Amino acid sequence: MRYDLVIHGGVIVTADADGTVFDNGLICIKDGRLVRLEPLRQGSILPEAVTFIDAGDGIVAPGLINAHSHLPMTLFRGLADDLPLQQWLEAHIFPAEAAHITPHSAKAAALLGCAEMLLSGTTTCCDGYFFEDAVAEAVATSGMRAVLGQGVIDHPAPGVPDPTGNIAAAEAFINRWKEANPCIRPSVFCHSPYTCSAATLQAAKALTRAHGLLFQIHAAETRWELDTIRQSHGVSPIGYLDRLGLLDADTLLVHCVWIDEVDIALIAKRGAAVAHCPESNMKLASGIAPVTRLLRDGVTVALGTDGCASNNDLDHFRTMDLAAKLQKVTDRDPTAAGAASVLAMATRQAAAAIGMGAEIGSLESGKRADLIIVDANRPHMVPLYHPISQLVYTAGGADVRTVVVDGRIVLRDRCLQTMELERIRTAVARLAKAVR
Ligand SMILES: [Zn+2]
């Protein structure tokens, strides 16, 4: 067989359930899928292929999966820092969104977000925002894979000035993108249990259920949210969402910082997944999600960056490093959140959390060919004893040399193959002048 792409050499970190790692790999890709994945025996001849990549001494790993982003928020990177969440949202982010988010700016800023993600090894993101059509266009241009949720909120929002039309807008988005691009899967993103009414939440969930799609929501992010929901509904945010019938295996709960043992048991019982966003939670001082206890109860936990205004970057290597260390210091246990489990939260577990576990998240034959090659020759990457630890604790996004999504090379020797970075940068800088 003549393959489309053959990658040879390198240390292969498969991120499969057994944590398989092997040296000097041979990866054969056909029609966007991994079809052969094995150690390359010394002296053996490479199979026929249209394109070859020599991974050299690099580490070949699954593309990272960012389970929670708001791509157009790159426009607000560094706009308002060091503020409490409610003040940050109400005095800065919501007004900036109302004044400056248009389909044009959303697309330009999303392109920047996609460029940043690909340049730091993220091949899939799970996103939610307004004007998600513009985000989808940017993702399609970039060659990334994404689950994209049209934002739903019961306030006038960019693109949906009348909130009574928010579910219809989400449905129209789903219908436009359901079959449009094999790398894009539509979804619905409800902002939170305190900005959406019960009726809105239930209608949004019914819509995703009808289409077999992912339902995303920020939940139990802050102490303020916990108190507010308790006061108005008499239960925790997780208890409230469950009472509305929203928790199931197709629900992604973002943050889950303010949850107790009852909430954890409920999330586990319903099979909902959690997107843990340590950097955003740290920066906004929201608190620390009890990741060890969630994992103990068998909850699928994925890592997310959150939007660029509360992080302030999209480098998922940094998320992995921080997620590991934050959990260790929280639990006062250096064995907590080990490197393999953290890598899983950014790959295999993240894929499961966004409903794509059968397709992506590990290097296994039959899965889609989404992978990265990380330079292991840079001074901080030498020597290489434990490749998984090196990826989590040492590597940074800038070490990613090559990125393949769906079998297509989208980053080659740190050059984006699908986008003109200079144009993207100029466009966002121009928009930022107006924001400033
Ligand atoms: Zn968020």
GROMACS .gro file of C-alpha atoms and ligand atoms in nm:
model
  437
    1MET     CA    1   0.000   0.000   0.000
    2ARG     CA    2   0.116   0.353  -0.073
    3TYR     CA    3   0.051   0.566   0.232
    4ASP     CA    4  -0.025   0.938   0.228
    5LEU     CA    5   0.221   1.015   0.504
    6VAL     CA    6   0.489   0.813   0.681
    7ILE     CA    7   0.657   0.940   0.996
    8HIS     CA    8   0.970   0.755   1.099
    9GLY     CA    9   1.207   0.779   1.392
   10GLY     CA   10   1.143   0.954   1.721
   11VAL     CA   11   1.013   0.835   2.054
   12ILE     CA   12   0.644   0.751   2.025
   13VAL     CA   13   0.428   0.845   2.324
   14THR     CA   14   0.096   0.686   2.231
   15ALA     CA   15  -0.100   0.808   2.537
   16ASP     CA   16  -0.305   0.488   2.506
   17ALA     CA   17  -0.467   0.331   2.813
   18ASP     CA   18  -0.153   0.125   2.885
   19GLY     CA   19   0.080   0.425   2.854
   20THR     CA   20   0.271   0.261   2.569
   21VAL     CA   21   0.593   0.436   2.469
   22PHE     CA   22   0.844   0.303   2.215
   23ASP     CA   23   1.160   0.418   2.041
   24ASN     CA   24   1.224   0.463   1.671
   25GLY     CA   25   0.866   0.458   1.551
   26LEU     CA   26   0.698   0.398   1.220
   27ILE     CA   27   0.364   0.569   1.175
   28CYS     CA   28   0.173   0.521   0.850
   29ILE     CA   29  -0.123   0.742   0.763
   30LYS     CA   30  -0.383   0.690   0.493
   31ASP     CA   31  -0.700   0.893   0.431
   32GLY     CA   32  -0.647   1.088   0.752
   33ARG     CA   33  -0.622   0.779   0.972
   34LEU     CA   34  -0.340   0.609   1.158
   35VAL     CA   35  -0.319   0.269   0.991
   36ARG     CA   36   0.019   0.136   1.112
   37LEU     CA   37   0.199   0.222   1.430
   38GLU     CA   38   0.495   0.014   1.534
   39PRO     CA   39   0.866   0.024   1.617
   40LEU     CA   40   1.078   0.058   1.303
   41ARG     CA   41   1.317  -0.234   1.295
   42GLN     CA   42   1.677  -0.146   1.224
   43GLY     CA   43   1.772  -0.189   0.861
   44SER     CA   44   1.411  -0.227   0.745
   45ILE     CA   45   1.298  -0.035   0.437
   46LEU     CA   46   1.037   0.235   0.476
   47PRO     CA   47   0.701   0.165   0.311
   48GLU     CA   48   0.596   0.367   0.008
   49ALA     CA   49   0.438   0.703   0.079
   50VAL     CA   50   0.359   1.036  -0.085
   51THR     CA   51   0.524   1.230   0.199
   52PHE     CA   52   0.780   1.135   0.462
   53ILE     CA   53   0.867   1.307   0.788
   54ASP     CA   54   1.181   1.213   0.976
   55ALA     CA   55   1.095   1.264   1.342
   56GLY     CA   56   1.466   1.234   1.424
   57ASP     CA   57   1.522   1.247   1.799
   58GLY     CA   58   1.186   1.412   1.859
   59ILE     CA   59   0.894   1.296   2.069
   60VAL     CA   60   0.586   1.203   1.867
   61ALA     CA   61   0.266   1.237   2.070
   62PRO     CA   62  -0.107   1.278   2.011
   63GLY     CA   63  -0.210   1.635   1.937
   64LEU     CA   64  -0.316   1.806   2.259
   65ILE     CA   65  -0.686   1.866   2.318
   66ASN     CA   66  -0.797   2.187   2.483
   67ALA     CA   67  -1.135   2.107   2.638
   68HIS     CA   68  -1.234   2.465   2.711
   69SER     CA   69  -1.161   2.777   2.511
   70HIS     CA   70  -1.322   3.096   2.386
   71LEU     CA   71  -1.113   3.150   2.074
   72PRO     CA   72  -1.208   3.511   1.992
   73MET     CA   73  -1.104   3.622   2.341
   74THR     CA   74  -0.745   3.645   2.219
   75LEU     CA   75  -0.859   3.999   2.132
   76PHE     CA   76  -0.885   4.072   2.506
   77ARG     CA   77  -0.555   3.911   2.610
   78GLY     CA   78  -0.413   4.126   2.889
   79LEU     CA   79  -0.694   4.383   2.868
   80ALA     CA   80  -0.800   4.359   3.233
   81ASP     CA   81  -0.588   4.155   3.472
   82ASP     CA   82  -0.570   4.110   3.848
   83LEU     CA   83  -0.943   4.157   3.914
   84PRO     CA   84  -1.214   3.948   4.089
   85LEU     CA   85  -1.420   3.742   3.842
   86GLN     CA   86  -1.753   3.925   3.874
   87GLN     CA   87  -1.588   4.268   3.843
   88TRP     CA   88  -1.365   4.144   3.560
   89LEU     CA   89  -1.669   4.006   3.374
   90GLU     CA   90  -1.919   4.286   3.438
   91ALA     CA   91  -1.694   4.593   3.426
   92HIS     CA   92  -1.453   4.481   3.155
   93ILE     CA   93  -1.527   4.168   2.954
   94PHE     CA   94  -1.903   4.195   2.892
   95PRO     CA   95  -1.876   4.567   2.788
   96ALA     CA   96  -1.573   4.497   2.567
   97GLU     CA   97  -1.760   4.209   2.403
   98ALA     CA   98  -2.069   4.424   2.348
   99ALA     CA   99  -1.862   4.702   2.190
  100HIS     CA  100  -1.606   4.508   1.988
  101ILE     CA  101  -1.719   4.156   1.904
  102THR     CA  102  -1.851   4.141   1.549
  103PRO     CA  103  -1.834   3.854   1.301
  104HIS     CA  104  -1.523   4.020   1.155
  105SER     CA  105  -1.339   4.065   1.486
  106ALA     CA  106  -1.446   3.722   1.615
  107LYS     CA  107  -1.301   3.557   1.306
  108ALA     CA  108  -0.977   3.756   1.313
  109ALA     CA  109  -0.920   3.687   1.682
  110ALA     CA  110  -1.018   3.320   1.642
  111LEU     CA  111  -0.762   3.285   1.362
  112LEU     CA  112  -0.499   3.417   1.603
  113GLY     CA  113  -0.620   3.167   1.864
  114CYS     CA  114  -0.597   2.879   1.615
  115ALA     CA  115  -0.248   2.988   1.511
  116GLU     CA  116  -0.137   3.003   1.873
  117MET     CA  117  -0.289   2.661   1.945
  118LEU     CA  118  -0.130   2.490   1.645
  119LEU     CA  119   0.206   2.652   1.716
  120SER     CA  120   0.190   2.506   2.068
  121GLY     CA  121   0.073   2.158   1.975
  122THR     CA  122  -0.304   2.175   2.028
  123THR     CA  123  -0.485   2.002   1.744
  124THR     CA  124  -0.840   2.007   1.885
  125CYS     CA  125  -1.026   2.256   2.097
  126CYS     CA  126  -1.370   2.258   2.250
  127ASP     CA  127  -1.490   2.614   2.223
  128GLY     CA  128  -1.788   2.829   2.304
  129TYR     CA  129  -1.855   3.189   2.213
  130PHE     CA  130  -2.080   3.434   2.031
  131PHE     CA  131  -2.066   3.450   1.650
  132GLU     CA  132  -1.950   3.089   1.659
  133ASP     CA  133  -2.003   3.078   1.281
  134ALA     CA  134  -1.708   3.315   1.249
  135VAL     CA  135  -1.509   3.092   1.483
  136ALA     CA  136  -1.600   2.789   1.271
  137GLU     CA  137  -1.478   2.966   0.958
  138ALA     CA  138  -1.147   3.044   1.131
  139VAL     CA  139  -1.109   2.683   1.251
  140ALA     CA  140  -1.185   2.553   0.902
  141THR     CA  141  -0.917   2.783   0.756
  142SER     CA  142  -0.662   2.675   1.016
  143GLY     CA  143  -0.706   2.302   0.955
  144MET     CA  144  -0.763   2.237   1.327
  145ARG     CA  145  -1.028   2.006   1.466
  146ALA     CA  146  -1.289   2.149   1.702
  147VAL     CA  147  -1.613   2.108   1.887
  148LEU     CA  148  -1.774   2.450   1.860
  149GLY     CA  149  -2.057   2.568   2.079
  150GLN     CA  150  -2.280   2.859   1.991
  151GLY     CA  151  -2.296   3.068   2.308
  152VAL     CA  152  -2.631   3.090   2.487
  153ILE     CA  153  -2.700   3.352   2.754
  154ASP     CA  154  -3.020   3.524   2.868
  155HIS     CA  155  -2.881   3.875   2.806
  156PRO     CA  156  -2.858   4.064   2.479
  157ALA     CA  157  -2.538   3.919   2.330
  158PRO     CA  158  -2.322   3.985   2.024
  159GLY     CA  159  -2.508   3.837   1.729
  160VAL     CA  160  -2.818   3.758   1.938
  161PRO     CA  161  -2.949   4.099   2.054
  162ASP     CA  162  -3.283   3.947   2.158
  163PRO     CA  163  -3.214   3.667   2.408
  164THR     CA  164  -3.550   3.503   2.333
  165GLY     CA  165  -3.387   3.399   2.005
  166ASN     CA  166  -3.081   3.237   2.164
  167ILE     CA  167  -3.196   2.875   2.124
  168ALA     CA  168  -3.306   2.936   1.766
  169ALA     CA  169  -2.963   3.088   1.694
  170ALA     CA  170  -2.796   2.781   1.843
  171GLU     CA  171  -3.015   2.551   1.634
  172ALA     CA  172  -2.936   2.744   1.316
  173PHE     CA  173  -2.565   2.714   1.398
  174ILE     CA  174  -2.599   2.337   1.446
  175ASN     CA  175  -2.780   2.299   1.118
  176ARG     CA  176  -2.517   2.500   0.932
  177TRP     CA  177  -2.218   2.309   1.070
  178LYS     CA  178  -2.346   1.956   1.131
  179GLU     CA  179  -2.230   1.827   0.793
  180ALA     CA  180  -2.016   2.115   0.669
  181ASN     CA  181  -1.664   2.009   0.767
  182PRO     CA  182  -1.546   1.669   0.891
  183CYS     CA  183  -1.316   1.838   1.146
  184ILE     CA  184  -1.588   2.057   1.298
  185ARG     CA  185  -1.861   1.930   1.527
  186PRO     CA  186  -2.121   2.181   1.647
  187SER     CA  187  -2.234   2.204   2.008
  188VAL     CA  188  -2.420   2.440   2.240
  189PHE     CA  189  -2.246   2.638   2.510
  190CYS     CA  190  -2.466   2.778   2.788
  191HIS     CA  191  -2.277   3.046   2.975
  192SER     CA  192  -2.370   2.940   3.329
  193PRO     CA  193  -2.653   2.840   3.564
  194TYR     CA  194  -2.674   3.204   3.682
  195THR     CA  195  -2.694   3.372   3.338
  196CYS     CA  196  -2.936   3.125   3.178
  197SER     CA  197  -3.286   3.050   3.305
  198ALA     CA  198  -3.400   2.695   3.378
  199ALA     CA  199  -3.612   2.704   3.063
  200THR     CA  200  -3.316   2.816   2.852
  201LEU     CA  201  -3.089   2.549   2.999
  202GLN     CA  202  -3.345   2.276   2.937
  203ALA     CA  203  -3.418   2.392   2.584
  204ALA     CA  204  -3.045   2.401   2.504
  205LYS     CA  205  -2.996   2.050   2.642
  206ALA     CA  206  -3.299   1.922   2.451
  207LEU     CA  207  -3.149   2.066   2.134
  208THR     CA  208  -2.811   1.895   2.180
  209ARG     CA  209  -2.986   1.569   2.276
  210ALA     CA  210  -3.196   1.579   1.961
  211HIS     CA  211  -2.879   1.609   1.751
  212GLY     CA  212  -2.657   1.379   1.961
  213LEU     CA  213  -2.415   1.664   2.038
  214LEU     CA  214  -2.216   1.795   2.332
  215PHE     CA  215  -2.375   2.035   2.584
  216GLN     CA  216  -2.122   2.265   2.755
  217ILE     CA  217  -2.165   2.491   3.055
  218HIS     CA  218  -1.949   2.682   3.307
  219ALA     CA  219  -2.053   2.540   3.644
  220ALA     CA  220  -1.951   2.584   4.007
  221GLU     CA  221  -1.671   2.822   3.912
  222THR     CA  222  -1.681   3.062   4.208
  223ARG     CA  223  -1.792   3.085   4.567
  224TRP     CA  224  -2.024   3.366   4.458
  225GLU     CA  225  -2.195   3.131   4.209
  226LEU     CA  226  -2.235   2.860   4.474
  227ASP     CA  227  -2.395   3.109   4.717
  228THR     CA  228  -2.616   3.263   4.447
  229ILE     CA  229  -2.752   2.929   4.321
  230ARG     CA  230  -2.798   2.800   4.676
  231GLN     CA  231  -2.992   3.113   4.769
  232SER     CA  232  -3.221   3.105   4.467
  233HIS     CA  233  -3.263   2.728   4.423
  234GLY     CA  234  -3.169   2.571   4.756
  235VAL     CA  235  -2.908   2.339   4.603
  236SER     CA  236  -2.553   2.352   4.470
  237PRO     CA  237  -2.495   2.446   4.104
  238ILE     CA  238  -2.432   2.077   4.020
  239GLY     CA  239  -2.743   1.971   4.216
  240TYR     CA  240  -2.942   2.236   4.033
  241LEU     CA  241  -2.824   2.124   3.688
  242ASP     CA  242  -2.906   1.766   3.782
  243ARG     CA  243  -3.251   1.863   3.901
  244LEU     CA  244  -3.307   2.015   3.556
  245GLY     CA  245  -3.204   1.686   3.398
  246LEU     CA  246  -2.893   1.827   3.233
  247LEU     CA  247  -2.628   1.585   3.355
  248ASP     CA  248  -2.540   1.294   3.131
  249ALA     CA  249  -2.248   1.157   2.930
  250ASP     CA  250  -2.288   1.432   2.669
  251THR     CA  251  -2.251   1.716   2.919
  252LEU     CA  252  -1.922   1.894   2.978
  253LEU     CA  253  -1.908   2.084   3.307
  254VAL     CA  254  -1.645   2.355   3.294
  255HIS     CA  255  -1.453   2.441   3.614
  256CYS     CA  256  -1.628   2.246   3.896
  257VAL     CA  257  -1.422   2.427   4.158
  258TRP     CA  258  -1.695   2.466   4.421
  259ILE     CA  259  -1.819   2.108   4.443
  260ASP     CA  260  -1.851   1.875   4.739
  261GLU     CA  261  -1.864   1.497   4.776
  262VAL     CA  262  -2.236   1.487   4.695
  263ASP     CA  263  -2.172   1.680   4.371
  264ILE     CA  264  -1.881   1.455   4.277
  265ALA     CA  265  -2.093   1.142   4.331
  266LEU     CA  266  -2.367   1.297   4.118
  267ILE     CA  267  -2.130   1.387   3.833
  268ALA     CA  268  -1.984   1.034   3.844
  269LYS     CA  269  -2.326   0.867   3.853
  270ARG     CA  270  -2.454   1.065   3.554
  271GLY     CA  271  -2.132   1.017   3.355
  272ALA     CA  272  -2.081   1.388   3.288
  273ALA     CA  273  -1.726   1.511   3.224
  274VAL     CA  274  -1.534   1.798   3.378
  275ALA     CA  275  -1.311   2.051   3.203
  276HIS     CA  276  -1.051   2.162   3.456
  277CYS     CA  277  -0.900   2.504   3.384
  278PRO     CA  278  -0.627   2.549   3.644
  279GLU     CA  279  -0.466   2.863   3.504
  280SER     CA  280  -0.792   3.055   3.474
  281ASN     CA  281  -0.902   2.939   3.821
  282MET     CA  282  -0.567   3.045   3.966
  283LYS     CA  283  -0.558   3.382   3.792
  284LEU     CA  284  -0.913   3.475   3.896
  285ALA     CA  285  -0.851   3.317   4.238
  286SER     CA  286  -1.168   3.113   4.189
  287GLY     CA  287  -1.024   2.817   4.378
  288ILE     CA  288  -0.897   2.469   4.296
  289ALA     CA  289  -1.102   2.191   4.140
  290PRO     CA  290  -1.079   1.866   4.342
  291VAL     CA  291  -0.927   1.671   4.054
  292THR     CA  292  -0.789   1.385   4.263
  293ARG     CA  293  -1.132   1.316   4.411
  294LEU     CA  294  -1.304   1.344   4.073
  295LEU     CA  295  -1.060   1.092   3.924
  296ARG     CA  296  -1.099   0.866   4.229
  297ASP     CA  297  -1.472   0.844   4.154
  298GLY     CA  298  -1.409   0.771   3.788
  299VAL     CA  299  -1.510   1.109   3.646
  300THR     CA  300  -1.356   1.195   3.309
  301VAL     CA  301  -1.147   1.506   3.364
  302ALA     CA  302  -1.005   1.709   3.075
  303LEU     CA  303  -0.782   2.015   3.075
  304GLY     CA  304  -0.880   2.351   2.929
  305THR     CA  305  -0.712   2.688   2.904
  306ASP     CA  306  -1.033   2.893   2.922
  307GLY     CA  307  -1.037   3.220   2.726
  308CYS     CA  308  -0.725   3.421   2.664
  309ALA     CA  309  -0.844   3.706   2.886
  310SER     CA  310  -0.821   3.485   3.194
  311ASN     CA  311  -0.511   3.277   3.132
  312ASN     CA  312  -0.351   3.464   2.927
  313ASP     CA  313  -0.218   3.217   2.672
  314LEU     CA  314  -0.331   2.901   2.497
  315ASP     CA  315  -0.015   2.694   2.550
  316HIS     CA  316  -0.149   2.360   2.671
  317PHE     CA  317   0.196   2.239   2.779
  318ARG     CA  318   0.184   2.509   3.042
  319THR     CA  319  -0.165   2.393   3.146
  320MET     CA  320  -0.036   2.039   3.195
  321ASP     CA  321   0.258   2.151   3.408
  322LEU     CA  322   0.039   2.376   3.624
  323ALA     CA  323  -0.239   2.118   3.658
  324ALA     CA  324   0.009   1.864   3.793
  325LYS     CA  325   0.178   2.099   4.036
  326LEU     CA  326  -0.141   2.266   4.156
  327GLN     CA  327  -0.294   1.931   4.248
  328LYS     CA  328   0.022   1.814   4.424
  329VAL     CA  329   0.037   2.122   4.643
  330THR     CA  330  -0.338   2.110   4.708
  331ASP     CA  331  -0.328   1.746   4.814
  332ARG     CA  332   0.017   1.793   4.977
  333ASP     CA  333   0.106   1.479   4.793
  334PRO     CA  334   0.382   1.470   4.528
  335THR     CA  335   0.231   1.154   4.380
  336ALA     CA  336  -0.099   1.332   4.301
  337ALA     CA  337  -0.170   1.416   3.934
  338GLY     CA  338   0.124   1.218   3.799
  339ALA     CA  339   0.262   1.304   3.456
  340ALA     CA  340   0.082   1.017   3.279
  341SER     CA  341  -0.254   1.108   3.428
  342VAL     CA  342  -0.206   1.476   3.339
  343LEU     CA  343  -0.105   1.392   2.982
  344ALA     CA  344  -0.420   1.178   2.963
  345MET     CA  345  -0.628   1.480   3.072
  346ALA     CA  346  -0.489   1.671   2.774
  347THR     CA  347  -0.527   1.382   2.528
  348ARG     CA  348  -0.726   1.059   2.579
  349GLN     CA  349  -0.949   1.179   2.863
  350ALA     CA  350  -1.005   1.512   2.691
  351ALA     CA  351  -1.117   1.332   2.377
  352ALA     CA  352  -1.364   1.127   2.582
  353ALA     CA  353  -1.486   1.441   2.762
  354ILE     CA  354  -1.581   1.609   2.434
  355GLY     CA  355  -1.741   1.297   2.287
  356MET     CA  356  -1.457   1.204   2.052
  357GLY     CA  357  -1.286   0.927   2.247
  358ALA     CA  358  -1.323   0.673   1.968
  359GLU     CA  359  -1.168   0.905   1.708
  360ILE     CA  360  -0.884   1.099   1.867
  361GLY     CA  361  -0.682   1.139   2.188
  362SER     CA  362  -0.418   0.869   2.145
  363LEU     CA  363  -0.190   0.728   1.880
  364GLU     CA  364  -0.359   0.397   1.800
  365SER     CA  365  -0.429   0.245   1.464
  366GLY     CA  366  -0.779   0.324   1.344
  367LYS     CA  367  -0.790   0.667   1.506
  368ARG     CA  368  -0.770   0.995   1.314
  369ALA     CA  369  -0.414   1.107   1.252
  370ASP     CA  370  -0.378   1.405   1.487
  371LEU     CA  371  -0.021   1.422   1.618
  372ILE     CA  372   0.265   1.647   1.711
  373ILE     CA  373   0.642   1.614   1.695
  374VAL     CA  374   0.823   1.783   1.982
  375ASP     CA  375   1.187   1.883   1.949
  376ALA     CA  376   1.383   1.691   2.212
  377ASN     CA  377   1.720   1.840   2.116
  378ARG     CA  378   1.676   2.180   2.273
  379PRO     CA  379   1.897   2.229   2.582
  380HIS     CA  380   1.610   2.213   2.833
  381MET     CA  381   1.492   1.882   2.682
  382VAL     CA  382   1.822   1.698   2.734
  383PRO     CA  383   1.868   1.428   2.863
  384LEU     CA  384   1.550   1.231   2.799
  385TYR     CA  385   1.484   0.965   3.061
  386HIS     CA  386   1.103   0.970   3.081
  387PRO     CA  387   0.932   1.106   2.768
  388ILE     CA  388   0.591   1.153   2.937
  389SER     CA  389   0.742   1.350   3.226
  390GLN     CA  390   0.942   1.554   2.976
  391LEU     CA  391   0.625   1.648   2.789
  392VAL     CA  392   0.440   1.749   3.107
  393TYR     CA  393   0.711   1.915   3.316
  394THR     CA  394   0.973   2.035   3.070
  395ALA     CA  395   0.842   2.093   2.720
  396GLY     CA  396   0.670   2.415   2.617
  397GLY     CA  397   0.453   2.494   2.320
  398ALA     CA  398   0.749   2.650   2.141
  399ASP     CA  399   0.917   2.309   2.130
  400VAL     CA  400   0.650   2.174   1.894
  401ARG     CA  401   0.806   2.143   1.551
  402THR     CA  402   0.546   1.966   1.341
  403VAL     CA  403   0.170   1.925   1.370
  404VAL     CA  404  -0.054   1.690   1.174
  405VAL     CA  405  -0.435   1.712   1.191
  406ASP     CA  406  -0.650   1.452   1.018
  407GLY     CA  407  -0.343   1.334   0.829
  408ARG     CA  408  -0.263   1.680   0.696
  409ILE     CA  409   0.058   1.865   0.787
  410VAL     CA  410  -0.057   2.202   0.925
  411LEU     CA  411   0.270   2.305   1.095
  412ARG     CA  412   0.603   2.211   0.944
  413ASP     CA  413   0.929   2.307   1.113
  414ARG     CA  414   0.730   2.571   1.305
  415CYS     CA  415   0.585   2.721   0.984
  416LEU     CA  416   0.206   2.730   0.963
  417GLN     CA  417   0.100   2.571   0.634
  418THR     CA  418  -0.260   2.693   0.637
  419MET     CA  419  -0.246   3.055   0.751
  420GLU     CA  420  -0.042   3.370   0.705
  421LEU     CA  421   0.067   3.458   1.054
  422GLU     CA  422   0.174   3.812   0.970
  423ARG     CA  423  -0.168   3.902   0.833
  424ILE     CA  424  -0.343   3.752   1.134
  425ARG     CA  425  -0.120   3.944   1.374
  426THR     CA  426  -0.171   4.273   1.191
  427ALA     CA  427  -0.549   4.230   1.181
  428VAL     CA  428  -0.576   4.169   1.556
  429ALA     CA  429  -0.335   4.452   1.639
  430ARG     CA  430  -0.557   4.685   1.436
  431LEU     CA  431  -0.871   4.567   1.622
  432ALA     CA  432  -0.692   4.605   1.956
  433LYS     CA  433  -0.628   4.973   1.884
  434ALA     CA  434  -1.004   5.029   1.884
  435VAL     CA  435  -1.043   4.825   2.205
  436ARG     CA  436  -0.774   5.029   2.375
  437ZN      ZN  437  -1.479   2.979   3.003
   0.00000   0.00000   0.00000
